[in-house]
CSV table of C-alpha atoms in Angstrom, one decimal:
chain,number,residue,atom,x,y,z
A,1,MET,CA,-17.9,-14.6,23.1
A,2,THR,CA,-15.4,-11.7,23.1
A,3,PHE,CA,-12.5,-10.9,20.8
A,4,LYS,CA,-9.7,-8.4,20.9
A,5,ALA,CA,-9.3,-5.3,18.8
A,6,LEU,CA,-7.4,-2.0,18.8
A,7,LEU,CA,-10.1,0.5,19.7
A,8,VAL,CA,-9.6,4.2,19.1
A,9,THR,CA,-11.7,6.5,21.3
A,10,ARG,CA,-12.1,10.3,21.4
A,11,ASN,CA,-12.8,12.4,24.5
A,12,GLU,CA,-14.8,15.5,24.9
A,13,ASP,CA,-11.7,17.7,24.2
A,14,GLY,CA,-11.3,15.9,20.8
A,15,LYS,CA,-8.2,14.0,21.9
A,16,THR,CA,-7.9,10.4,20.7
A,17,SER,CA,-6.3,7.3,22.4
A,18,ALA,CA,-5.9,3.8,21.2
A,19,ALA,CA,-5.8,0.6,23.3
A,20,VAL,CA,-6.4,-3.1,22.8
A,21,THR,CA,-9.9,-3.8,24.1
A,22,ASP,CA,-12.3,-6.8,24.4
A,23,LEU,CA,-15.3,-6.4,22.2
A,24,GLU,CA,-18.4,-8.6,21.5
A,25,ASP,CA,-19.8,-9.8,18.2
A,26,ASN,CA,-22.9,-7.6,18.4
A,27,GLN,CA,-20.6,-4.5,18.4
A,28,LEU,CA,-19.4,-5.2,14.9
A,29,PRO,CA,-20.9,-3.3,11.9
A,30,ASP,CA,-23.9,-4.9,10.2
A,31,ALA,CA,-22.7,-6.6,7.0
A,32,ASN,CA,-23.1,-9.9,5.1
A,33,VAL,CA,-19.7,-11.5,5.6
A,34,LYS,CA,-17.9,-12.1,8.9
A,35,VAL,CA,-14.2,-12.9,8.8
A,36,ALA,CA,-11.9,-14.3,11.4
A,37,VAL,CA,-8.9,-12.0,10.8
A,38,GLU,CA,-5.5,-13.5,10.9
A,39,TYR,CA,-3.2,-10.8,9.8
A,40,SER,CA,-3.2,-7.1,9.0
A,41,THR,CA,-0.5,-4.5,8.3
A,42,VAL,CA,0.5,-0.9,8.7
A,43,ASN,CA,0.0,1.8,6.1
A,44,TYR,CA,0.3,5.6,6.2
A,45,LYS,CA,-3.5,5.9,6.5
A,46,ASP,CA,-3.4,3.5,9.4
A,47,GLY,CA,-1.0,5.8,11.2
A,48,LEU,CA,-3.5,8.7,10.7
A,49,CYS,CA,-6.4,6.6,11.9
A,50,VAL,CA,-4.7,5.2,15.0
A,51,GLY,CA,-3.9,8.8,15.9
A,52,PRO,CA,-6.0,11.8,15.5
A,53,GLY,CA,-7.6,10.4,12.3
A,54,GLY,CA,-6.4,12.9,9.8
A,55,GLY,CA,-10.0,13.6,8.8
A,56,LEU,CA,-10.4,10.0,7.6
A,57,VAL,CA,-12.4,8.6,10.6
A,58,ARG,CA,-16.0,9.5,10.7
A,59,ASN,CA,-17.2,8.2,14.0
A,60,TYR,CA,-15.7,7.0,17.3
A,61,PRO,CA,-15.1,4.6,18.9
A,62,HIS,CA,-13.3,3.2,15.9
A,63,VAL,CA,-11.3,0.1,14.8
A,64,PRO,CA,-8.6,1.1,12.3
A,65,GLY,CA,-6.8,-1.2,9.8
A,66,ILE,CA,-7.3,-0.6,6.1
A,67,ASP,CA,-6.6,-4.1,5.1
A,68,PHE,CA,-6.7,-7.7,6.4
A,69,ALA,CA,-6.6,-11.3,5.4
A,70,GLY,CA,-8.3,-14.2,7.1
A,71,THR,CA,-11.0,-16.9,6.9
A,72,VAL,CA,-14.7,-16.5,6.3
A,73,GLU,CA,-16.6,-17.4,9.5
A,74,GLY,CA,-20.1,-16.7,8.3
A,75,SER,CA,-21.6,-15.5,5.0
A,76,GLU,CA,-24.8,-14.4,3.5
A,77,ASP,CA,-23.0,-13.6,0.2
A,78,GLU,CA,-23.3,-16.3,-2.5
A,79,TRP,CA,-19.7,-15.8,-3.5
A,80,TYR,CA,-18.2,-16.8,-0.1
A,81,LYS,CA,-18.7,-19.6,2.3
A,82,PRO,CA,-17.3,-20.4,5.7
A,83,GLY,CA,-13.7,-21.6,5.4
A,84,ASP,CA,-12.8,-19.5,2.4
A,85,LYS,CA,-9.6,-17.5,2.6
A,86,VAL,CA,-10.1,-13.9,1.7
A,87,VAL,CA,-8.2,-10.5,1.4
A,88,LEU,CA,-9.6,-7.0,1.9
A,89,THR,CA,-7.9,-3.8,0.9
A,90,GLY,CA,-9.6,-0.4,0.3
A,91,TRP,CA,-13.2,0.6,0.2
A,92,ARG,CA,-12.6,3.0,3.1
A,93,VAL,CA,-12.5,0.0,5.5
A,94,GLY,CA,-10.5,1.1,8.6
A,95,GLU,CA,-11.5,4.7,7.9
A,96,ALA,CA,-15.3,5.1,7.6
A,97,TRP,CA,-15.9,1.4,8.5
A,98,TRP,CA,-14.3,-0.8,11.2
A,99,GLY,CA,-11.2,-2.5,9.9
A,100,GLY,CA,-8.6,-5.2,10.3
A,101,TYR,CA,-7.0,-4.3,13.7
A,102,SER,CA,-9.3,-6.9,15.2
A,103,GLN,CA,-9.6,-10.6,15.6
A,104,LYS,CA,-13.0,-10.4,13.8
A,105,ALA,CA,-14.4,-8.2,11.0
A,106,SER,CA,-17.8,-7.7,9.4
A,107,VAL,CA,-17.7,-6.4,5.9
A,108,LYS,CA,-19.6,-6.5,2.6
A,109,GLY,CA,-18.8,-9.4,0.4
A,110,GLU,CA,-18.2,-7.2,-2.6
A,111,TRP,CA,-15.2,-5.7,-0.9
A,112,LEU,CA,-13.4,-9.0,-0.6
A,113,VAL,CA,-11.3,-10.9,-3.1
A,114,PRO,CA,-10.3,-14.6,-2.8
A,115,LEU,CA,-6.8,-15.3,-1.6
A,116,PRO,CA,-4.8,-16.3,-4.7
A,117,ASP,CA,-3.2,-19.7,-4.9
A,118,GLY,CA,0.4,-19.7,-3.8
A,119,LEU,CA,-0.1,-17.0,-1.1
A,120,THR,CA,-0.8,-17.4,2.6
A,121,THR,CA,-2.8,-14.9,4.6
A,122,ARG,CA,0.5,-13.8,6.1
A,123,ASP,CA,2.0,-13.3,2.6
A,124,ALA,CA,-1.1,-11.3,1.6
A,125,MET,CA,-0.6,-8.8,4.5
A,126,ALA,CA,3.2,-8.6,3.8
A,127,ILE,CA,1.9,-7.3,0.5
A,128,GLY,CA,-1.1,-5.4,1.8
A,129,THR,CA,-2.4,-2.2,0.4
A,130,ALA,CA,1.1,-1.0,-0.3
A,131,GLY,CA,2.1,-4.0,-2.3
A,132,PHE,CA,-1.3,-4.1,-4.1
A,133,THR,CA,-0.8,-0.4,-5.1
A,134,ALA,CA,2.8,-1.2,-6.3
A,135,MET,CA,1.4,-4.0,-8.6
A,136,LEU,CA,-1.3,-1.6,-9.9
A,137,ALA,CA,1.5,0.9,-10.7
A,138,VAL,CA,3.6,-1.7,-12.5
A,139,MET,CA,0.6,-2.9,-14.5
A,140,ALA,CA,-0.3,0.7,-15.5
A,141,LEU,CA,3.3,1.3,-16.7
A,142,GLU,CA,3.2,-1.9,-18.7
A,143,ASP,CA,-0.2,-1.0,-20.2
A,144,HIS,CA,1.4,2.2,-21.4
A,145,GLY,CA,4.2,0.4,-23.2
A,146,LEU,CA,7.0,-0.1,-20.5
A,147,LYS,CA,9.3,-3.0,-21.4
A,148,PRO,CA,12.7,-4.1,-19.8
A,149,GLU,CA,14.5,-3.1,-23.0
A,150,ASN,CA,13.3,0.5,-22.8
A,151,GLY,CA,15.8,1.4,-20.1
A,152,PRO,CA,16.1,2.0,-16.3
A,153,VAL,CA,13.0,2.4,-14.1
A,154,LEU,CA,13.1,4.8,-11.2
A,155,VAL,CA,11.4,4.0,-7.9
A,156,THR,CA,11.2,6.9,-5.4
A,157,GLY,CA,10.7,6.1,-1.7
A,158,ALA,CA,12.2,2.7,-2.5
A,159,ALA,CA,12.6,1.7,1.2
A,160,GLY,CA,8.9,2.3,2.0
A,161,GLY,CA,6.1,-0.2,1.6
A,162,VAL,CA,5.0,0.6,-2.0
A,163,GLY,CA,8.6,1.2,-3.1
A,164,SER,CA,9.9,-2.0,-1.6
A,165,VAL,CA,7.4,-4.2,-3.4
A,166,ALA,CA,7.7,-2.2,-6.7
A,167,THR,CA,11.4,-2.7,-6.6
A,168,ALA,CA,11.2,-6.4,-6.0
A,169,ILE,CA,8.5,-6.9,-8.7
A,170,LEU,CA,10.3,-4.8,-11.4
A,171,ALA,CA,13.7,-6.6,-10.6
A,172,LYS,CA,12.1,-10.0,-11.0
A,173,LEU,CA,10.5,-9.0,-14.3
A,174,GLY,CA,13.9,-8.1,-15.7
A,175,TYR,CA,14.0,-4.3,-15.4
A,176,GLU,CA,17.0,-2.2,-14.5
A,177,VAL,CA,15.8,-0.6,-11.3
A,178,VAL,CA,17.1,2.5,-9.7
A,179,GLY,CA,15.9,3.2,-6.2
A,180,VAL,CA,15.7,6.6,-4.5
A,181,THR,CA,15.9,7.0,-0.7
A,182,GLY,CA,16.4,9.7,1.9
A,183,ARG,CA,17.7,7.1,4.4
A,184,PRO,CA,21.3,6.1,3.5
A,185,GLU,CA,21.1,3.2,6.0
A,186,THR,CA,18.5,1.5,3.8
A,187,THR,CA,20.8,1.3,0.7
A,188,ASP,CA,21.8,-2.3,1.3
A,189,TYR,CA,18.2,-3.2,1.9
A,190,ILE,CA,17.1,-1.7,-1.4
A,191,ARG,CA,19.9,-3.4,-3.3
A,192,GLY,CA,18.8,-6.7,-1.6
A,193,LEU,CA,15.4,-6.3,-3.2
A,194,GLY,CA,17.0,-6.3,-6.6
A,195,ALA,CA,17.8,-2.6,-7.3
A,196,ASP,CA,20.8,-2.1,-9.6
A,197,ARG,CA,21.6,1.3,-8.2
A,198,VAL,CA,20.5,3.4,-5.3
A,199,ILE,CA,20.7,7.2,-5.3
A,200,ALA,CA,20.2,9.7,-2.5
A,201,ARG,CA,17.0,11.7,-2.3
A,202,ASP,CA,19.0,15.0,-2.3
A,203,GLU,CA,20.3,14.3,-5.8
A,204,ILE,CA,16.9,14.4,-7.3
A,205,ASN,CA,14.7,16.3,-4.8
A,206,GLU,CA,15.6,19.9,-5.7
A,207,THR,CA,13.5,22.0,-8.1
A,208,VAL,CA,15.4,23.1,-11.2
A,209,LYS,CA,14.6,26.0,-13.5
A,210,ARG,CA,14.9,24.0,-16.7
A,211,PRO,CA,11.7,22.2,-17.6
A,212,LEU,CA,13.6,19.4,-19.4
A,213,GLU,CA,16.8,17.6,-18.5
A,214,ALA,CA,18.5,14.6,-20.2
A,215,GLU,CA,16.2,11.8,-21.1
A,216,THR,CA,17.0,9.2,-18.4
A,217,TRP,CA,14.1,7.1,-17.1
A,218,ALA,CA,12.0,4.7,-19.1
A,219,GLY,CA,9.4,4.6,-16.3
A,220,CYS,CA,8.9,5.6,-12.7
A,221,VAL,CA,6.9,4.5,-9.7
A,222,ASP,CA,6.7,7.6,-7.6
A,223,ALA,CA,5.6,7.5,-3.9
A,224,VAL,CA,6.9,11.0,-3.1
A,225,GLY,CA,5.2,13.6,-5.2
A,226,GLY,CA,6.1,17.3,-4.6
A,227,ALA,CA,9.3,18.7,-6.0
A,228,MET,CA,10.8,15.3,-6.6
A,229,LEU,CA,8.0,14.3,-9.0
A,230,ALA,CA,8.3,17.6,-10.8
A,231,ARG,CA,12.0,17.0,-11.3
A,232,VAL,CA,11.5,13.5,-12.5
A,233,LEU,CA,8.9,14.5,-15.1
A,234,GLY,CA,11.7,16.6,-16.8
A,235,GLN,CA,14.0,13.5,-16.9
A,236,MET,CA,11.6,11.0,-18.4
A,237,LYS,CA,12.3,9.5,-21.9
A,238,TYR,CA,10.1,10.4,-24.8
A,239,GLY,CA,6.6,8.7,-24.5
A,240,SER,CA,7.4,7.2,-21.1
A,241,SER,CA,5.2,7.2,-18.0
A,242,VAL,CA,5.2,8.0,-14.3
A,243,ALA,CA,2.8,6.1,-12.0
A,244,ALA,CA,2.0,8.4,-9.1
A,245,VAL,CA,1.1,6.5,-5.9
A,246,GLY,CA,1.9,8.8,-3.0
A,247,LEU,CA,2.7,12.2,-1.6
A,248,ALA,CA,5.3,11.6,1.1
A,249,GLY,CA,7.1,14.7,-0.2
A,250,GLY,CA,4.0,16.9,-0.4
A,251,ALA,CA,0.8,17.3,-2.4
A,252,ASP,CA,2.0,20.3,-4.4
A,253,LEU,CA,3.4,19.8,-7.9
A,254,PRO,CA,5.7,22.7,-8.9
A,255,ALA,CA,6.0,21.5,-12.5
A,256,THR,CA,5.4,22.8,-16.0
A,257,VAL,CA,3.4,21.1,-18.8
A,258,ILE,CA,6.5,21.0,-21.1
A,259,PRO,CA,7.4,17.3,-20.5
A,260,PHE,CA,3.8,16.4,-21.5
A,261,LEU,CA,3.9,18.6,-24.6
A,262,LEU,CA,7.4,18.1,-25.9
A,263,ARG,CA,8.1,14.5,-24.8
A,264,GLY,CA,4.7,13.0,-24.6
A,265,VAL,CA,5.2,12.0,-21.0
A,266,ASN,CA,2.3,10.4,-19.2
A,267,LEU,CA,1.4,11.0,-15.6
A,268,LEU,CA,-0.7,8.0,-14.4
A,269,GLY,CA,-2.7,8.3,-11.2
A,270,ILE,CA,-2.9,5.1,-9.2
A,271,ASP,CA,-5.9,4.6,-6.9
A,272,SER,CA,-6.2,1.3,-4.9
A,273,VAL,CA,-9.2,2.2,-2.7
A,274,MET,CA,-12.1,2.1,-5.2
A,275,LYS,CA,-10.4,-0.2,-7.8
A,276,PRO,CA,-13.1,-2.4,-9.5
A,277,TYR,CA,-13.2,-6.1,-8.6
A,278,ASP,CA,-11.8,-7.5,-11.9
A,279,ALA,CA,-8.7,-5.3,-11.7
A,280,ARG,CA,-8.2,-6.3,-8.1
A,281,VAL,CA,-8.2,-10.0,-8.9
A,282,ARG,CA,-5.8,-9.4,-11.9
A,283,ALA,CA,-3.4,-7.5,-9.6
A,284,TRP,CA,-3.5,-10.1,-6.8
A,285,ASN,CA,-3.0,-12.9,-9.3
A,286,ARG,CA,0.0,-11.1,-10.7
A,287,LEU,CA,1.4,-10.6,-7.2
A,288,ALA,CA,1.2,-14.3,-6.6
A,289,THR,CA,3.4,-15.0,-9.6
A,290,ASP,CA,5.6,-11.8,-10.1
A,291,LEU,CA,6.6,-10.9,-6.6
A,292,PRO,CA,9.5,-13.1,-5.3
A,293,LEU,CA,8.3,-14.5,-2.0
A,294,ASP,CA,11.9,-14.7,-0.6
A,295,LYS,CA,12.3,-10.9,-1.1
A,296,LEU,CA,8.8,-10.4,0.4
A,297,HIS,CA,9.7,-12.3,3.5
A,298,GLU,CA,12.9,-10.2,3.9
A,299,MET,CA,10.7,-7.1,4.1
A,300,ILE,CA,8.6,-8.3,7.0
A,301,GLN,CA,8.7,-6.7,10.4
A,302,PRO,CA,6.4,-8.7,12.7
A,303,ALA,CA,4.0,-7.0,15.1
A,304,THR,CA,1.0,-7.5,17.4
A,305,LEU,CA,-2.1,-5.4,18.2
A,306,SER,CA,-0.3,-3.9,21.2
A,307,ASP,CA,2.5,-2.6,19.0
A,308,LEU,CA,0.2,-0.5,16.8
A,309,PRO,CA,0.0,2.8,18.7
A,310,ASP,CA,3.8,3.2,18.4
A,311,LEU,CA,4.0,1.9,14.9
A,312,GLY,CA,1.2,4.3,13.8
A,313,LYS,CA,3.4,7.2,15.0
A,314,ALA,CA,6.5,5.8,13.4
A,315,ILE,CA,5.1,5.4,9.9
A,316,LEU,CA,3.9,9.0,10.0
A,317,LYS,CA,7.5,10.0,10.6
A,318,GLY,CA,8.8,7.9,7.8
A,319,GLN,CA,10.5,5.5,10.2
A,320,VAL,CA,9.0,2.2,9.0
A,321,LYS,CA,11.1,0.1,6.6
A,322,GLY,CA,9.5,-2.5,4.4
A,323,ARG,CA,6.3,-4.2,5.4
A,324,VAL,CA,4.8,-4.6,8.9
A,325,VAL,CA,2.8,-7.8,9.4
A,326,VAL,CA,0.4,-7.7,12.3
A,327,ASP,CA,-0.6,-11.0,13.8
A,328,VAL,CA,-3.9,-10.0,15.4
A,329,ASN,CA,-4.1,-13.3,17.4
A,330,ALA,CA,-0.6,-13.1,19.0
């Protein structure tokens, strides 16, 4: 039997192209769990892998899609049996291993987590790697003492995938949330997720000579990096933390160590790719309870496999709002 997948190929000149293609089961990677994929989503890494690869793809032809949710079809892993609902994010699936832009996937059982009660597979991919990362960021801030009474929490890139979910989670948990966006047309969207205020990127994106400014933020989820992160570090309250989740504004950090030395600010790195199993389960269970599903559903932009080449280009240009949910069987 055949199934459909988005297959990326590379010619002798090194140019890549992506197209929906019929594949056979024996073309799948050799692993101990086979999953009938129901939904996937679109992340920045996916945009790279659908296109030239960005150095992430090792071998061609390749099936991208760094996360997926579906039903176990066959298993040699004692933890899973046919019919189980599962979620996969990370572990370089969709990069070094064939991923979720396919009606079938073959992966290692240790990479999967059970779908939490209260979430559908569609919900799980509305969350996806971006939402999972957002929850890890919130948990890290909480583990370092963040509480609603501490003051406002800043979310940079608030209209993006990570920022959208972080805003909705923090608002539901009772935090005063301030979103930052470079797209004025997304202001109402961010407010609809629960943000108390929305400020323009230009207000906070410039590098200043002073290493410290007024203590303003009790916490921050930063998806931008670069000059914006450097500026935010100088505005953090004493003993507060920034959870760094992305580099949409660049990988350089033109900052000083002064905020760390004089205000005890913590810069917390958030990795979702290699996160151990227990922490994954904890985060997914928190998402099932702490992310308002009505807000989640408002973020969704539906898509199919054939939409992915254009969406891959769009997300690299910062033109995707909220969460794309890809129905691989549509």
